[in-house]
Each structure stands twice: as C-alpha cells, then as structure tokens.
Amino acid sequence: MTDQSSRAGPGRLARSLPRSGARSRAWLTVAVGVAAVGWGANHFAPLLLMYRSELNVPATTVQATYALYAIGLIPGLFLGGPLSDRYGRRRMLVPALFVSALASMLLMPAGSGVAWLFVGRLVAGAASGAAFSSGTAWIKELTAGDVGQDAHAGARRATIGMTAGFALGPLVAGLVAQTAPNPVVTACVPHVVLTLAAVPFVLHTPETHRVNKSTVLWSRLNLSPANGHRFRRIVTPLAPWAFGASSIALAYLPGLVRDQLDGHALLFGALVTTATMCAGILVQPLARRVSRPGRPQLLVTALGIVAGGLVLGAGAAASERWWLIALASVVLGAGYGCCLVCGLMEVQRMASTQNLGLLTAVFQAIAYLGFAAPYTWPSPSNSCPPRCCSCCSPHWHCSPLSGPSIQKCATRIRR
C-alpha cells in the first residue's frame, strides 16, 4: 500500500503530520534504527584483543578490519544517500538494518578463520554507509517542522542517534564477551536482536521524501559559489578529525596497556569505548551554546578539543598509564562529537531537499577517512621495553640485558 507521505514533498509532509507529541517523537524511531546500525559498526572495537587471541594474528591484521570497514562504508554512503534522495529515506534505511544484522551473523564464525572477520566488517561498512546517510537526512527532515526546535536540532539529533549506538554496542559486547561462553558468537547476538527489533518501528515512521525518479544519482553537488567555497575550505578539512579523533581513542590507545590489565583488558576496552562515545553525546549542549550562524566559534571549539585530546594521547602513549589513556579517550570523544555536529550543521544549512542525502554522504565519506589515523601512530604491538635491544630485528632476538625486559618483550612478540 502506498503511504500518502510518500507522495508528499518534505515540506508538505511536515505540515500534514499532526501537531502533537507524535510528530516530535517521530525522529526517535529513525534514531533507534541509526543507533542499531551504529551499534553494529562499533561493537567490534573492544573485541579487537579477543580476535587477536582467538585467531593468533598480529595487531595490524585485526586493525586492518577498520580500513576494510571504511572500504565498504564509502560505496554504502555514495549509494545510500543519493538513492534515498531518489526513492525515499525508508527504502534505504530498512534494507540497511537487515544488512547490518547479516554483518554480525558473518562475524559469528570468525573464530574459525580471519576471512569471516574481513567479510563481516566489509558488509558492516556497506550497511553503515547506507543507514547513516539516509537516516541522518530523515532525522533532519522529521525535525524541520518540529515546533520549538532551532534549525540545527536535526544535526544534533542525528549525532546523538549514531553516537548512542557507538557507545552502547561496545559496552554490551565487551561485557558479554567477558562473561558469556563462546564470546566470538555471543558478543554479536545482542546487535542482531536489536537491529531486527528496530525494523517494524522504522517501517511505521512517516516518510519525508517523495519518490523522484528523475533525481540523478551521480551529479555535482549543485551548491552556490559561496556554499561550494565554504564546503571546500571549512567542511572538508574539518570532516576527518571527527572519526580520526574517535578511532585513535578506540583502536589505538587501549591496546597500549593490555599487558598491565591481566584478564580485564577486554572490559577496559569496552568501558573506554563507551566513555569516549558518551563524551560525544554529553558535549552536545556545549556545541549548541557556542554555535553561532556564520561564525567560527563551534569550529574553533571542536578543533581545540581534538588538539587537547591528541596532546593527552601523546602523553598516554609515552607513559602507558591506563587512567591517562581513559582521560585522553574521553577528551577525544568530546572532540569527535563537536566535529561531527559542526559538519552536519554546515551540510544541512547548505543542502536542499533534492541533494541532502548526497551532500550528507559526501561529508560522512570524508569524515570516515579519519579511520586511517591510528596507522599514523606507532604500533603498540611492536614497541620494545627499555634496555631491550635488537627487538625490532627481522629475527626478533633480545640481548641478555634484563630478565624482566626479555620476558616482557617475548610476551609481546608471541601476541
């Protein structure tokens, strides 16, 4: 049956929805769907150490799945955004939910081979790209007619939706993996259940974008000269710092202290990941207060927080103290939240109803280039303890200088 909303344009739909709590809550169901996909995108982060142990592979192999996730995500963004501009938001988000659940199912047999890990993360990236681009546009359009909300409420709500999934997924997956039997399988079960449960809610959310088959999938962004200049000079340089900050906090820093935490490294990674993402949510009131249309206060604040987090991260990497790593991760998470909402505000201000999905996809694709950030830092698995020489030779031999140093180095080599 054809929904009346699918035949109405975004502006007409906003006026047709009842002026009651129903309209003001409509965005929540989409946010739940986006959060479910975000859960699947990030519940993998605290499990890195588990996969390294189960598969007996080096850190770089497991960390490479972050890059593979991005490889799947980029086409997901560039297909999901324009296709939602053409066929509607719901027709993109619902299939993305099913694909996201499939990705976690593909991770379940990863204990038997690293190939499942790579395939699962590739599929998860494609699902995330389609869901984040279409879902962000949908939330913005549902918010546009919400009485009492400012013009940038949609950007903040989309950021909160994604980040809530990024926060809760690692916490639940880490706790399950730490306590449940067969953790490679059971850690993925909560995401599959949540994602499939979100489908009926999303199906009953009013569509905001009518089908327009004349929309060109691959086209120029069609921005005004002033907006095009601002996108290239401000939005593009800002975007990678969003996920660059968070990926350093999630994929790099916790691994520095895994030898100090005995059997609690997995739980520590889950808590750090959750704290990082919660900081991205809790910083939103600050982002709202400092945001001024046409002024750089939010941009300066976002990059200033990221810079502070990187300084703390450098100190944490040098000292390898768990509490400093946790603190640096929280600051980097706040920087991620500010950068993401700042970029989405800019995009939603520039875009029209015809290219909102496409422009959102372009911004998020640039933002996800920040996933390469951990590779610019020294690998923690190859670091050598003090007074232990020749550790980085091709044969990985240690000279007999210190018993504890040799033992520590040998432990790192085996892992």
Short mmCIF file of C-alpha atoms in Angstrom, two decimals:
data_model
loop_
_atom_site.label_atom_id
_atom_site.label_comp_id
_atom_site.label_asym_id
_atom_site.label_seq_id
_atom_site.Cartn_x
_atom_site.Cartn_y
_atom_site.Cartn_z
CA MET A 1 0.00 0.00 0.00
CA THR A 2 1.33 3.40 -0.94
CA ASP A 3 1.79 5.71 2.00
CA GLN A 4 0.31 9.16 1.49
CA SER A 5 3.52 10.57 2.86
CA SER A 6 5.48 9.01 0.02
CA ARG A 7 3.56 11.20 -2.43
CA ALA A 8 4.14 14.38 -0.49
CA GLY A 9 7.20 16.54 -0.64
CA PRO A 10 9.23 17.13 2.52
CA GLY A 11 7.63 20.49 3.24
CA ARG A 12 4.07 19.25 2.66
CA LEU A 13 4.64 16.22 4.84
CA ALA A 14 5.87 18.29 7.77
CA ARG A 15 2.64 20.28 7.67
CA SER A 16 0.48 17.17 7.27
CA LEU A 17 1.76 15.46 10.41
CA PRO A 18 -0.37 16.11 13.50
CA ARG A 19 0.77 18.98 15.64
CA SER A 20 1.18 16.84 18.71
CA GLY A 21 3.72 14.73 20.50
CA ALA A 22 3.52 12.22 17.64
CA ARG A 23 5.46 14.46 15.29
CA SER A 24 8.01 15.49 17.90
CA ARG A 25 8.71 11.82 18.65
CA ALA A 26 8.81 10.58 15.06
CA TRP A 27 12.53 11.20 14.75
CA LEU A 28 13.19 8.88 17.71
CA THR A 29 12.21 5.76 15.77
CA VAL A 30 14.64 6.64 13.00
CA ALA A 31 17.29 7.43 15.60
CA VAL A 32 16.76 3.95 17.08
CA GLY A 33 17.39 2.43 13.65
CA VAL A 34 20.51 4.54 13.13
CA ALA A 35 21.70 3.67 16.64
CA ALA A 36 21.20 -0.05 15.94
CA VAL A 37 23.45 0.17 12.87
CA GLY A 38 25.94 2.28 14.84
CA TRP A 39 25.92 -0.46 17.50
CA GLY A 40 27.00 -2.98 14.85
CA ALA A 41 29.62 -0.62 13.47
CA ASN A 42 31.34 -0.10 16.81
CA HIS A 43 30.69 -3.17 18.98
CA PHE A 44 33.72 -4.60 17.23
CA ALA A 45 36.12 -2.10 18.87
CA PRO A 46 36.58 -3.70 22.32
CA LEU A 47 36.70 -7.17 20.74
CA LEU A 48 39.96 -6.44 18.91
CA LEU A 49 42.01 -8.06 21.68
CA MET A 50 39.71 -11.09 21.74
CA TYR A 51 40.06 -11.63 17.99
CA ARG A 52 43.83 -11.30 18.23
CA SER A 53 43.88 -14.02 20.88
CA GLU A 54 41.37 -16.32 19.18
CA LEU A 55 42.90 -16.04 15.71
CA ASN A 56 46.55 -15.72 16.82
CA VAL A 57 47.21 -12.89 14.38
CA PRO A 58 49.19 -9.66 14.83
CA ALA A 59 47.57 -6.39 15.85
CA THR A 60 47.96 -4.91 12.37
CA THR A 61 45.85 -7.70 10.83
CA VAL A 62 42.94 -7.08 13.17
CA GLN A 63 43.29 -3.30 12.96
CA ALA A 64 43.16 -3.61 9.17
CA THR A 65 39.50 -4.53 9.54
CA TYR A 66 38.89 -0.88 10.39
CA ALA A 67 40.21 0.03 6.96
CA LEU A 68 38.10 -2.70 5.36
CA TYR A 69 35.04 -1.33 7.15
CA ALA A 70 35.77 2.04 5.54
CA ILE A 71 36.12 0.39 2.13
CA GLY A 72 32.59 -0.97 2.48
CA LEU A 73 31.29 2.23 4.00
CA ILE A 74 32.30 4.59 1.19
CA PRO A 75 30.16 2.96 -1.55
CA GLY A 76 27.41 2.49 1.05
CA LEU A 77 27.38 6.23 1.64
CA PHE A 78 27.52 7.19 -2.02
CA LEU A 79 24.73 4.77 -2.91
CA GLY A 80 22.58 5.17 0.21
CA GLY A 81 22.46 8.96 0.19
CA PRO A 82 21.57 9.54 -3.49
CA LEU A 83 19.21 6.54 -3.59
CA SER A 84 17.33 7.93 -0.59
CA ASP A 85 17.09 11.26 -2.45
CA ARG A 86 15.52 9.35 -5.33
CA TYR A 87 13.37 6.64 -3.71
CA GLY A 88 12.83 7.91 -0.15
CA ARG A 89 14.53 7.51 3.20
CA ARG A 90 12.65 4.43 4.41
CA ARG A 91 13.52 2.38 1.34
CA MET A 92 17.18 2.77 2.17
CA LEU A 93 17.20 2.51 5.96
CA VAL A 94 15.12 -0.67 6.26
CA PRO A 95 17.35 -2.80 3.96
CA ALA A 96 20.39 -1.33 5.71
CA LEU A 97 19.09 -2.70 9.02
CA PHE A 98 18.83 -6.21 7.59
CA VAL A 99 22.31 -5.99 6.06
CA SER A 100 23.73 -4.75 9.37
CA ALA A 101 22.25 -7.79 11.15
CA LEU A 102 23.74 -10.02 8.44
CA ALA A 103 27.17 -8.47 9.06
CA SER A 104 27.11 -9.56 12.72
CA MET A 105 25.97 -13.02 11.70
CA LEU A 106 29.00 -13.24 9.43
CA LEU A 107 31.26 -12.35 12.37
CA MET A 108 29.97 -15.25 14.46
CA PRO A 109 32.14 -17.93 12.77
CA ALA A 110 35.21 -15.62 12.85
CA GLY A 111 36.84 -17.86 15.46
CA SER A 112 37.42 -20.44 12.74
CA GLY A 113 39.17 -18.09 10.32
CA VAL A 114 40.16 -14.50 9.79
CA ALA A 115 38.34 -14.40 6.43
CA TRP A 116 34.98 -14.20 8.24
CA LEU A 117 36.26 -11.18 10.13
CA PHE A 118 37.11 -9.33 6.94
CA VAL A 119 33.86 -10.24 5.18
CA GLY A 120 31.75 -9.28 8.19
CA ARG A 121 33.40 -5.90 8.58
CA LEU A 122 33.11 -5.16 4.85
CA VAL A 123 29.37 -5.86 4.94
CA ALA A 124 29.01 -3.83 8.16
CA GLY A 125 30.63 -0.88 6.42
CA ALA A 126 28.21 -1.03 3.50
CA ALA A 127 25.23 -1.18 5.87
CA SER A 128 26.53 1.72 7.94
CA GLY A 129 27.05 3.91 4.89
CA ALA A 130 23.51 3.41 3.65
CA ALA A 131 21.95 3.84 7.10
CA PHE A 132 23.92 6.89 8.21
CA SER A 133 23.40 8.89 5.03
CA SER A 134 19.67 8.15 4.66
CA GLY A 135 18.94 8.15 8.39
CA THR A 136 20.67 11.47 9.03
CA ALA A 137 18.69 13.11 6.22
CA TRP A 138 15.46 11.55 7.51
CA ILE A 139 16.01 12.80 11.07
CA LYS A 140 16.73 16.29 9.77
CA GLU A 141 13.53 16.34 7.73
CA LEU A 142 11.43 14.99 10.61
CA THR A 143 12.89 17.68 12.84
CA ALA A 144 12.40 20.53 10.36
CA GLY A 145 8.74 21.03 11.25
CA ASP A 146 9.14 20.34 14.97
CA VAL A 147 7.80 23.35 16.84
CA GLY A 148 10.27 24.96 19.21
CA GLN A 149 13.39 23.43 17.64
CA ASP A 150 16.16 25.52 16.11
CA ALA A 151 17.46 24.95 12.60
CA HIS A 152 20.32 22.73 13.77
CA ALA A 153 18.37 20.38 16.05
CA GLY A 154 18.35 17.75 13.30
CA ALA A 155 22.16 17.66 13.18
CA ARG A 156 22.38 17.23 16.94
CA ARG A 157 19.70 14.53 16.99
CA ALA A 158 21.42 12.60 14.20
CA THR A 159 24.73 12.85 16.04
CA ILE A 160 23.13 11.60 19.26
CA GLY A 161 21.46 8.71 17.44
CA MET A 162 24.66 7.47 15.82
CA THR A 163 26.77 8.04 18.90
CA ALA A 164 24.33 6.27 21.23
CA GLY A 165 24.79 3.14 19.15
CA PHE A 166 28.54 3.68 19.04
CA ALA A 167 28.52 3.89 22.87
CA LEU A 168 26.16 1.08 23.89
CA GLY A 169 27.34 -1.51 21.37
CA PRO A 170 30.93 -1.78 22.67
CA LEU A 171 29.79 -1.80 26.32
CA VAL A 172 27.32 -4.64 25.86
CA ALA A 173 29.59 -6.61 23.52
CA GLY A 174 32.54 -6.24 25.91
CA LEU A 175 30.51 -7.36 28.93
CA VAL A 176 29.06 -10.33 27.05
CA ALA A 177 32.46 -11.35 25.68
CA GLN A 178 33.99 -11.07 29.17
CA THR A 179 31.37 -13.21 30.91
CA ALA A 180 29.48 -15.40 28.42
CA PRO A 181 30.65 -18.70 26.91
CA ASN A 182 31.79 -18.77 23.30
CA PRO A 183 32.32 -14.98 23.22
CA VAL A 184 33.03 -14.75 19.48
CA VAL A 185 29.42 -15.79 18.83
CA THR A 186 27.55 -14.44 21.85
CA ALA A 187 29.05 -10.94 21.61
CA CYS A 188 27.25 -10.46 18.28
CA VAL A 189 23.83 -11.73 19.37
CA PRO A 190 22.57 -8.52 21.08
CA HIS A 191 23.18 -6.49 17.93
CA VAL A 192 21.30 -8.92 15.71
CA VAL A 193 18.32 -8.89 18.09
CA LEU A 194 18.27 -5.09 18.42
CA THR A 195 18.60 -4.46 14.69
CA LEU A 196 15.78 -6.79 13.72
CA ALA A 197 13.61 -5.35 16.51
CA ALA A 198 14.14 -1.83 15.12
CA VAL A 199 12.74 -2.74 11.68
CA PRO A 200 8.99 -2.50 12.50
CA PHE A 201 9.49 0.85 14.23
CA VAL A 202 11.25 2.29 11.20
CA LEU A 203 8.58 0.87 8.86
CA HIS A 204 5.90 2.83 10.72
CA THR A 205 7.77 6.15 10.69
CA PRO A 206 6.31 8.74 8.28
CA GLU A 207 8.25 9.11 5.06
CA THR A 208 9.51 12.63 4.44
CA HIS A 209 10.82 12.40 0.89
CA ARG A 210 8.64 11.57 -2.08
CA VAL A 211 9.84 9.24 -4.79
CA ASN A 212 11.51 11.25 -7.53
CA LYS A 213 12.93 9.00 -10.22
CA SER A 214 14.24 12.00 -12.12
CA THR A 215 16.85 12.56 -9.40
CA VAL A 216 20.30 11.91 -10.85
CA LEU A 217 22.30 9.52 -8.66
CA TRP A 218 25.70 10.79 -9.72
CA SER A 219 25.81 14.53 -10.18
CA ARG A 220 27.55 17.65 -9.00
CA LEU A 221 26.64 18.88 -5.54
CA ASN A 222 24.87 21.90 -7.06
CA LEU A 223 25.98 24.28 -4.35
CA SER A 224 26.04 28.02 -4.75
CA PRO A 225 29.52 29.51 -5.28
CA ALA A 226 29.59 30.75 -1.68
CA ASN A 227 28.48 27.40 -0.24
CA GLY A 228 30.85 25.47 -2.51
CA HIS A 229 33.74 27.61 -1.33
CA ARG A 230 32.75 27.09 2.32
CA PHE A 231 32.38 23.32 1.83
CA ARG A 232 35.86 23.03 0.32
CA ARG A 233 37.63 25.39 2.70
CA ILE A 234 35.89 24.60 6.01
CA VAL A 235 33.80 21.42 5.94
CA THR A 236 36.26 19.24 4.03
CA PRO A 237 39.30 19.94 6.27
CA LEU A 238 37.17 19.54 9.41
CA ALA A 239 35.50 16.24 8.50
CA PRO A 240 38.37 13.73 9.01
CA TRP A 241 39.02 14.99 12.53
CA ALA A 242 35.65 13.63 13.68
CA PHE A 243 36.38 9.94 13.22
CA GLY A 244 40.12 10.48 13.34
CA ALA A 245 39.80 11.54 16.99
CA SER A 246 37.48 8.67 17.89
CA SER A 247 39.47 5.98 16.07
CA ILE A 248 42.66 6.90 17.93
CA ALA A 249 40.73 6.64 21.19
CA LEU A 250 39.15 3.29 20.26
CA ALA A 251 41.59 1.39 18.06
CA TYR A 252 44.97 2.58 19.33
CA LEU A 253 45.14 3.83 22.91
CA PRO A 254 43.53 0.92 24.86
CA GLY A 255 45.97 -1.56 23.30
CA LEU A 256 48.91 0.23 24.93
CA VAL A 257 48.08 -1.06 28.41
CA ARG A 258 46.70 -4.50 27.71
CA ASP A 259 49.73 -6.17 29.32
CA GLN A 260 49.04 -4.27 32.56
CA LEU A 261 45.40 -5.30 32.90
CA ASP A 262 45.77 -9.08 33.10
CA GLY A 263 42.38 -10.58 32.23
CA HIS A 264 40.50 -7.28 32.25
CA ALA A 265 41.82 -5.78 29.01
CA LEU A 266 38.61 -6.59 27.13
CA LEU A 267 36.43 -4.95 29.77
CA PHE A 268 38.73 -1.92 29.89
CA GLY A 269 38.46 -1.53 26.12
CA ALA A 270 34.66 -1.71 26.32
CA LEU A 271 34.46 0.90 29.08
CA VAL A 272 36.87 3.24 27.31
CA THR A 273 34.92 2.93 24.07
CA THR A 274 31.63 3.66 25.84
CA ALA A 275 33.09 6.61 27.75
CA THR A 276 34.52 8.02 24.52
CA MET A 277 31.18 7.90 22.74
CA CYS A 278 29.23 9.16 25.78
CA ALA A 279 31.50 12.19 25.79
CA GLY A 280 30.43 12.80 22.20
CA ILE A 281 26.80 12.91 23.37
CA LEU A 282 27.35 14.91 26.55
CA VAL A 283 29.25 17.63 24.67
CA GLN A 284 26.16 18.47 22.57
CA PRO A 285 24.79 21.14 24.97
CA LEU A 286 28.17 22.89 24.75
CA ALA A 287 28.02 22.67 20.95
CA ARG A 288 24.57 24.23 20.99
CA ARG A 289 25.67 27.12 23.22
CA VAL A 290 28.78 28.05 21.24
CA SER A 291 27.20 27.62 17.81
CA ARG A 292 26.62 30.95 16.04
CA PRO A 293 25.41 31.08 12.40
CA GLY A 294 28.17 32.34 10.14
CA ARG A 295 30.72 32.48 12.96
CA PRO A 296 33.57 30.06 13.72
CA GLN A 297 33.05 29.53 17.48
CA LEU A 298 31.91 25.90 17.19
CA LEU A 299 34.60 25.05 14.63
CA VAL A 300 37.35 26.51 16.84
CA THR A 301 35.93 24.77 19.92
CA ALA A 302 35.77 21.40 18.14
CA LEU A 303 39.32 21.52 16.81
CA GLY A 304 40.61 22.88 20.13
CA ILE A 305 39.15 19.90 21.99
CA VAL A 306 40.64 17.48 19.45
CA ALA A 307 44.05 19.14 19.81
CA GLY A 308 43.85 18.82 23.59
CA GLY A 309 42.91 15.15 23.26
CA LEU A 310 45.85 14.48 20.94
CA VAL A 311 48.26 16.08 23.40
CA LEU A 312 46.86 13.92 26.19
CA GLY A 313 47.00 10.89 23.88
CA ALA A 314 50.69 11.51 23.18
CA GLY A 315 51.34 11.68 26.92
CA ALA A 316 49.34 8.50 27.44
CA ALA A 317 51.29 6.70 24.72
CA ALA A 318 54.57 7.74 26.34
CA SER A 319 53.61 6.83 29.92
CA GLU A 320 51.31 3.84 29.21
CA ARG A 321 49.15 4.70 32.23
CA TRP A 322 45.62 3.38 32.00
CA TRP A 323 43.96 6.37 33.69
CA LEU A 324 45.67 8.80 31.32
CA ILE A 325 44.57 6.72 28.35
CA ALA A 326 40.99 6.80 29.64
CA LEU A 327 41.16 10.58 30.11
CA ALA A 328 42.62 11.18 26.65
CA SER A 329 39.92 8.97 25.11
CA VAL A 330 37.14 10.95 26.78
CA VAL A 331 38.55 14.26 25.54
CA LEU A 332 38.94 12.84 22.03
CA GLY A 333 35.34 11.62 22.22
CA ALA A 334 34.16 15.13 23.03
CA GLY A 335 36.16 16.43 20.08
CA TYR A 336 34.55 13.80 17.84
CA GLY A 337 31.07 14.88 18.93
CA CYS A 338 31.77 18.57 18.32
CA CYS A 339 33.37 17.97 14.92
CA LEU A 340 30.56 15.71 13.73
CA VAL A 341 27.72 18.01 14.74
CA CYS A 342 29.57 21.05 13.38
CA GLY A 343 30.00 19.37 9.99
CA LEU A 344 26.39 18.15 9.86
CA MET A 345 25.13 21.63 10.74
CA GLU A 346 27.09 23.06 7.84
CA VAL A 347 25.86 20.38 5.44
CA GLN A 348 22.22 20.74 6.41
CA ARG A 349 22.41 24.50 6.06
CA MET A 350 23.84 24.20 2.53
CA ALA A 351 21.72 21.34 1.18
CA SER A 352 18.32 21.42 -0.50
CA THR A 353 15.72 18.68 -0.27
CA GLN A 354 16.97 17.33 -3.62
CA ASN A 355 20.59 16.77 -2.58
CA LEU A 356 20.52 16.45 1.24
CA GLY A 357 21.26 12.72 1.13
CA LEU A 358 24.08 13.15 -1.38
CA LEU A 359 25.76 16.02 0.47
CA THR A 360 25.45 14.17 3.78
CA ALA A 361 27.08 11.14 2.16
CA VAL A 362 29.97 13.20 0.80
CA PHE A 363 30.62 14.77 4.22
CA GLN A 364 30.48 11.43 6.03
CA ALA A 365 32.74 9.77 3.44
CA ILE A 366 35.37 12.45 4.03
CA ALA A 367 34.86 12.15 7.79
CA TYR A 368 35.49 8.40 7.73
CA LEU A 369 38.90 8.95 6.16
CA GLY A 370 39.88 9.66 9.76
CA PHE A 371 39.82 5.91 10.39
CA ALA A 372 43.35 5.88 8.96
CA ALA A 373 44.57 7.97 11.91
CA PRO A 374 45.70 5.03 14.12
CA TYR A 375 48.09 3.94 11.36
CA THR A 376 49.97 7.24 11.69
CA TRP A 377 50.89 6.38 15.30
CA PRO A 378 53.49 3.75 16.28
CA SER A 379 52.03 0.27 16.60
CA PRO A 380 51.82 -0.75 20.26
CA SER A 381 52.49 -4.38 19.40
CA ASN A 382 55.94 -3.59 18.06
CA SER A 383 57.12 -1.31 20.86
CA CYS A 384 60.14 -2.52 22.81
CA PRO A 385 60.69 -2.27 26.55
CA PRO A 386 63.55 -0.14 27.88
CA ARG A 387 67.03 -1.67 27.85
CA CYS A 388 65.93 -4.42 25.46
CA CYS A 389 67.89 -4.10 22.26
CA SER A 390 67.61 -5.79 18.88
CA CYS A 391 63.85 -6.36 19.40
CA CYS A 392 63.00 -4.90 16.04
CA SER A 393 65.36 -7.06 14.02
CA PRO A 394 63.86 -9.47 11.49
CA HIS A 395 64.51 -12.41 13.83
CA TRP A 396 63.11 -10.66 16.95
CA HIS A 397 66.01 -11.57 19.26
CA CYS A 398 66.65 -9.87 22.62
CA SER A 399 70.09 -9.37 24.06
CA PRO A 400 70.52 -10.70 27.63
CA LEU A 401 70.38 -7.36 29.44
CA SER A 402 67.44 -7.74 31.79
CA GLY A 403 65.30 -10.72 32.67
CA PRO A 404 62.04 -8.74 33.06
CA SER A 405 62.67 -6.84 29.85
CA ILE A 406 63.28 -10.05 27.92
CA GLN A 407 60.16 -11.64 29.36
CA LYS A 408 58.01 -8.61 28.53
CA CYS A 409 59.40 -8.41 25.00
CA ALA A 410 58.88 -12.12 24.42
CA THR A 411 55.28 -11.83 25.60
CA ARG A 412 54.61 -9.04 23.12
CA ILE A 413 56.24 -11.00 20.31
CA ARG A 414 54.07 -14.05 20.96
CA ARG A 415 50.96 -11.86 20.85
#
